Coordinates of C-alpha atoms and ligand atoms in Angstrom, one line a residue:
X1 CA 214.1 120.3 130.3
X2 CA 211.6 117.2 130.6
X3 CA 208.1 119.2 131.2
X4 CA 207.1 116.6 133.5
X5 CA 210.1 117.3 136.0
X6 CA 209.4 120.4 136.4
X7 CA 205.6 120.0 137.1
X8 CA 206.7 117.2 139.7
X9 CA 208.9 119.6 140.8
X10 CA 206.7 122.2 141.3
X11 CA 203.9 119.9 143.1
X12 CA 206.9 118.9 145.3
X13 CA 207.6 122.5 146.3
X14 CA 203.5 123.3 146.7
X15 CA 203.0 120.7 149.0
X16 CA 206.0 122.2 151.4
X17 CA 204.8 125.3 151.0
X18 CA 200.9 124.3 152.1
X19 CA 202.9 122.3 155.0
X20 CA 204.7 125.3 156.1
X21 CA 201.4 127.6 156.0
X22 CA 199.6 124.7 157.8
X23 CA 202.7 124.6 160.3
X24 CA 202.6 128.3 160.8
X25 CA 199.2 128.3 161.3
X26 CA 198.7 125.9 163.9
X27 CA 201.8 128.0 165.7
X28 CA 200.0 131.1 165.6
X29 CA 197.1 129.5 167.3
X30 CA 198.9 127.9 170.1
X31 CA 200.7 131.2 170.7
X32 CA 197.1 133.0 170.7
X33 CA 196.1 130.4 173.0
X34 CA 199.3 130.8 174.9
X35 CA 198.8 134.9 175.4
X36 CA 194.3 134.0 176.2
X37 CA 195.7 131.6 179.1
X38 CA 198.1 134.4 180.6
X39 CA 195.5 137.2 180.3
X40 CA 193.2 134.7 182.3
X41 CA 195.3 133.4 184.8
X42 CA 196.7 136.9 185.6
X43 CA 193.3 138.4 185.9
X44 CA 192.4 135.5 188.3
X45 CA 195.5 136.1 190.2
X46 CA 195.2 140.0 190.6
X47 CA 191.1 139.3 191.8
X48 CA 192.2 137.5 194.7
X49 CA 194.3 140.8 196.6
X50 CA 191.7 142.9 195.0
X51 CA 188.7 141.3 196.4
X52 CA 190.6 141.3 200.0
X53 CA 191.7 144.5 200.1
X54 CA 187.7 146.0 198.9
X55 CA 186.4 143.4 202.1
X56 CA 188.7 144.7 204.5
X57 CA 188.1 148.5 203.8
X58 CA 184.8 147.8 204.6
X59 CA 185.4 145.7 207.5
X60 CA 187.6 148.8 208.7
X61 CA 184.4 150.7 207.9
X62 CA 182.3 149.0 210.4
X63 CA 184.7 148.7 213.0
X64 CA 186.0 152.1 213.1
X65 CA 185.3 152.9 216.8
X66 CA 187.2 149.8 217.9
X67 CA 190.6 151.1 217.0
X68 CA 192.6 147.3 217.6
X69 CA 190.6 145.7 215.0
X70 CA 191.4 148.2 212.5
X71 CA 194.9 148.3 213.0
X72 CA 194.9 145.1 212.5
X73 CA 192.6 145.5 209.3
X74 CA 194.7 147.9 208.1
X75 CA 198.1 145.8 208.5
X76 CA 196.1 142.9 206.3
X77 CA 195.3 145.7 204.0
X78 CA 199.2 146.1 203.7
X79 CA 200.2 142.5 202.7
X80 CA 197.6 142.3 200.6
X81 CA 199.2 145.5 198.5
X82 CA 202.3 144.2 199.1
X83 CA 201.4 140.9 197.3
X84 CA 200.1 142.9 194.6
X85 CA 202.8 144.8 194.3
X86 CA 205.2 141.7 193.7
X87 CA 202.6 140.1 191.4
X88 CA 202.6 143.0 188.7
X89 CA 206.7 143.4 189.2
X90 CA 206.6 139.8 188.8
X91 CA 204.0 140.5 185.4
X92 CA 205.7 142.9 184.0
X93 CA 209.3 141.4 184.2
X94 CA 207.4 138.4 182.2
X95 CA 206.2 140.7 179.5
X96 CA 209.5 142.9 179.2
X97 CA 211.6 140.0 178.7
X98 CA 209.0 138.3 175.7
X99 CA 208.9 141.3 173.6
X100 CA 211.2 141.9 171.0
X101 CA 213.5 144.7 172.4
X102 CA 216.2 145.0 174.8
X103 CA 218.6 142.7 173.6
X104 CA 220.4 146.0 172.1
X105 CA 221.0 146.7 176.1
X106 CA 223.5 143.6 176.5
X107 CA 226.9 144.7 177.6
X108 CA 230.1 142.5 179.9
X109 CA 228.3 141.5 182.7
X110 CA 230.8 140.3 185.7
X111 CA 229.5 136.9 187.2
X112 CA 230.8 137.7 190.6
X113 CA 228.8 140.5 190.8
X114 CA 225.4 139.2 189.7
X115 CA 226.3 136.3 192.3
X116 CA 226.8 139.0 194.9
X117 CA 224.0 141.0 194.5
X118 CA 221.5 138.3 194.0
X119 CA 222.6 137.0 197.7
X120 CA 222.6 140.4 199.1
X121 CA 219.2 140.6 198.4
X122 CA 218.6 137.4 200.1
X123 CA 220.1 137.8 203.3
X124 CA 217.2 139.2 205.6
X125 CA 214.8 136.4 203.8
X126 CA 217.4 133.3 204.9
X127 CA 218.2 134.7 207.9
X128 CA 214.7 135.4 209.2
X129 CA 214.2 131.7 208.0
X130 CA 216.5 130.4 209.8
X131 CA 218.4 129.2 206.7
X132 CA 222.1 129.4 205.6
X133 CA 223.2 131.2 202.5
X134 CA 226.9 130.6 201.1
X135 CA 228.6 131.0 197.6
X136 CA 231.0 128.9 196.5
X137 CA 233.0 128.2 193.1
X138 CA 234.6 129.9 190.3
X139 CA 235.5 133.3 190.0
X140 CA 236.4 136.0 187.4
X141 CA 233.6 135.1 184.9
X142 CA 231.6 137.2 182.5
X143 CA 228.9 136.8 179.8
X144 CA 227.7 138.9 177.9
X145 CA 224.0 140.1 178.9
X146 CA 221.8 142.0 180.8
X147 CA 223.1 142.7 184.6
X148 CA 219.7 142.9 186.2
X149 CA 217.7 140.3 184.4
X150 CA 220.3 138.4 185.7
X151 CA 220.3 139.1 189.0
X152 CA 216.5 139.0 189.3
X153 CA 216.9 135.6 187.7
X154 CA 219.5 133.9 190.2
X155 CA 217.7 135.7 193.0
X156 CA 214.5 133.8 191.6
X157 CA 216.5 130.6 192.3
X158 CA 217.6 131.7 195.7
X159 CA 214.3 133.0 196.9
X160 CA 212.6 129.7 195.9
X161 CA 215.5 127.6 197.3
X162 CA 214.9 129.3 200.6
X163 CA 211.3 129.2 201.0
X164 CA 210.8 125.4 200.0
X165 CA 213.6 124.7 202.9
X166 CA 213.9 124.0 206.5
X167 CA 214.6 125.9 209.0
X168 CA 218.9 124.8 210.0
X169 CA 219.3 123.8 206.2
X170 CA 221.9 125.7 204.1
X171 CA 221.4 126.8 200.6
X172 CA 224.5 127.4 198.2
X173 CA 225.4 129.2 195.2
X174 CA 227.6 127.7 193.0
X175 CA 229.6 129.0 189.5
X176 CA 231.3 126.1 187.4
X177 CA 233.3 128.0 184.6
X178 CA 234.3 125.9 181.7
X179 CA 235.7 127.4 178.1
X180 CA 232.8 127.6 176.8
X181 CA 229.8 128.2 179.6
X182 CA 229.4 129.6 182.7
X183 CA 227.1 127.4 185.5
X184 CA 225.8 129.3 188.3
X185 CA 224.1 126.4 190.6
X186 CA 221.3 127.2 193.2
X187 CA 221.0 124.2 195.9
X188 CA 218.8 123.4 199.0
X189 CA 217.9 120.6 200.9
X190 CA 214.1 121.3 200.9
X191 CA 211.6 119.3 199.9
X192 CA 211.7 118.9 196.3
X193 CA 210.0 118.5 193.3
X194 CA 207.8 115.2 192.1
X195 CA 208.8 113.7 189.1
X196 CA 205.4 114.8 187.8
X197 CA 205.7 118.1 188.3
X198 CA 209.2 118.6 186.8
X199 CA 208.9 119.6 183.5
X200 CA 205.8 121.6 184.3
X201 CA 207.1 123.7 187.0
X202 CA 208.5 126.8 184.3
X203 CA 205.2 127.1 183.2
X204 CA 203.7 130.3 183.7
X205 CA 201.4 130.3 187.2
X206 CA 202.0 126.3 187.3
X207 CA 202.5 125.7 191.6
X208 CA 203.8 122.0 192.5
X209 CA 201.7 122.7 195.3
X210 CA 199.0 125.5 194.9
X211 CA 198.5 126.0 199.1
X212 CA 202.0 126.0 200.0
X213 CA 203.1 128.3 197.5
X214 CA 200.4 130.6 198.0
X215 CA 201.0 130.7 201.6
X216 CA 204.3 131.3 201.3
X217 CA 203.7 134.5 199.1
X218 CA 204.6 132.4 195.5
X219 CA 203.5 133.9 192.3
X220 CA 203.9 130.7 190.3
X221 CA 205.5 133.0 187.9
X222 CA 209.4 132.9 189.1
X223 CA 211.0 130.1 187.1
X224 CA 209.2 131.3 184.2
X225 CA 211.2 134.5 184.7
X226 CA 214.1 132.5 185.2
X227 CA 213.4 130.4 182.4
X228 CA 212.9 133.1 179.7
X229 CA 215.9 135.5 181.5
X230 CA 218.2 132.5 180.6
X231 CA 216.7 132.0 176.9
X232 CA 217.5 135.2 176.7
X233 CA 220.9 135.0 177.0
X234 CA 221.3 132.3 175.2
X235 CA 221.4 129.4 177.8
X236 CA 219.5 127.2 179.6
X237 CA 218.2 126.0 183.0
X238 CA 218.4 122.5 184.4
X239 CA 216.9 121.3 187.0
X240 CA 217.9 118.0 190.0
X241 CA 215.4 117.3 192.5
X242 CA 214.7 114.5 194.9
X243 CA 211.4 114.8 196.7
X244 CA 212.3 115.0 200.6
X245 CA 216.3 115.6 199.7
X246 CA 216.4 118.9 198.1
X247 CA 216.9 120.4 194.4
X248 CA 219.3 121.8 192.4
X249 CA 218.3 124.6 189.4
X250 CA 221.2 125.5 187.1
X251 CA 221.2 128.4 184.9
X252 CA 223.7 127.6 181.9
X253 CA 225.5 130.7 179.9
X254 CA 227.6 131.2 177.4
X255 CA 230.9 132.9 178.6
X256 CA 232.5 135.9 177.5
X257 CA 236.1 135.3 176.7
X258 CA 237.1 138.6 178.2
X259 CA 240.9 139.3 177.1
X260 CA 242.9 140.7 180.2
X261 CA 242.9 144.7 179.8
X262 CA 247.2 145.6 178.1
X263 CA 248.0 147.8 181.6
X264 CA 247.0 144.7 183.8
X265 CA 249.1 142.2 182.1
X266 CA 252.1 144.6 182.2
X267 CA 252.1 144.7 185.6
X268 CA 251.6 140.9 186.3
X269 CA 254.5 140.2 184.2
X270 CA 256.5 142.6 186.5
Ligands
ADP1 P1 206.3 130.2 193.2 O1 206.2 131.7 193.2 O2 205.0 129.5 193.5 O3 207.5 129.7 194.0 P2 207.8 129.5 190.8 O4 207.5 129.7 189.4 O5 209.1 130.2 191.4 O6 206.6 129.9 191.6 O7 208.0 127.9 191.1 C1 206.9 127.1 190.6 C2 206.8 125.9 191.6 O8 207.9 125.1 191.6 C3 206.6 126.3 193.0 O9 205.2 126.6 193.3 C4 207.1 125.1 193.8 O10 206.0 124.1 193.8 C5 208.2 124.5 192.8 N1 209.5 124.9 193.3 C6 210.3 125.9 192.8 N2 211.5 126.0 193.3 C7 211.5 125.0 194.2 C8 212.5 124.5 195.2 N3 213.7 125.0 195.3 N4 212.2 123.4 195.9 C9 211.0 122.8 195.8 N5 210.0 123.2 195.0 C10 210.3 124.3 194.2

């Protein structure tokens, strides 16, 4: 054994290691920066609906003998819970699905029914915006996952599709199975997404267009739910978009090569 290999060697394997610390290092402070920028943009998120809900009990205050105004106070006081009430759903379906645990929940989740739940809970929202909501595709799909992170995830899709779209426009739901994945499609004609803003838009709290998305009740936290629901499963989303034509989000999934139950192939065979 030449002595000098072996300290070559061993300089070799201490500079990897000092790269890997390094590495690691580096990691841990981007993720530490990651978590400080959530904790601040979520506490500058949940100001706004607090401050307006503290102004309007005392505006209710003042006007109390004037009993119009404060019904009217009182019905602002309402949105504004109800916006915080979607915001710390919307936060705490973030957190659940970065920590750890959970994946031990996974079980055969049907395709068909995720798509039909997830439109379900559409319906009122497209139809009081005037906009069509179809599925179309595949059938008889599964994967093996989480049923309502799913749902909550194509109903992301759906929600945003309908919001960014005008009023007449139709929005469809799509599955493409292949042998290997399972496609479930979201499309609108809406207005679309920039170039610019493309790869930004799964950040968390990131808005294409802050006012408009405010306005329209937006989070800027939905796609990153979508985003990290689909990494959890082990797939991916793409996105299409033209601005001023409409976008397309795809959520990609492994599929579950479910073998027809023994009693239901007797019977087909006779
Ligand atoms: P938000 O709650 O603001 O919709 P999301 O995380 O769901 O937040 O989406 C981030 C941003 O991506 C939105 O603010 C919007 O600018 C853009 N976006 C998302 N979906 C669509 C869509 N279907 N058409 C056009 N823009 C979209």
């Amino acid at each position: 054994l030449d002595p000098r290999l072996v300290s070559a060697r061993a300089s070799a394997l201490g500079g990897q290691l000092t790269l890997l610390i390094i590495r690691d290092v580096t990691e841990q402070e981007r993720l530490d920066q990651v978590r400080r920028d959530f904790v601040a943009n979520t506490s500058h998120e949940l100001k706004t609906p607090v401050g307006a809900v503290s102004l309007l009990a005392e505006a209710i205050e003042s006007a109390a003998d004037d009993p119009a105004q404060v019904r009217i106070f009182a019905s602002r006081i309402s949105a504004e819970a109800a916006r915080l009430g979607q915001l710390t759903g919307r936060i705490m379906s973030l957190s659940r699905l970065q920590a750890a645990d959970g994946i031990t929940d996974f079980d055969t989740v049907a395709i068909d029914e995720v798509i039909a739940s997830s439109i379900e809970g559409h319906t009122v929202q497209a139809d009081s915006a005037g906009v069509g909501l179809a599925r179309g595709g595949d059938r008889g799909a599964y994967v093996r996952g989480d049923a309502q992170i799913l749902i909550e995830a194509v109903g992301n899709l759906i929600a945003n599709a309908i919001v960014y779209s005008p009023k007449g426009s139709r929005v469809g739901v799509g599955v493409k199975v292949d042998a290997a994945t399972v496609e479930i499609a979201v499309s609108d004609q809406g207005i679309g997404i920039a170039d610019a803003d493309r790869d930004r838009i799964f950040e968390r709290f990131y808005r294409a267009d802050e006012a408009r998305s405010r306005r329209t009740g937006g989070t800027g936290l939905g796609l990153s739910i979508v985003k990290h629901a689909t990494q959890r499963h082990g797939g991916e989303v793409r996105v299409w978009s033209r601005p001023g034509r409409g976008s397309t989000f795809t959520i990609v999934l492994p599929r579950l090569d479910v073998p027809v139950p023994e009693t239901a192939r007797k019977i087909k065979k006779t």
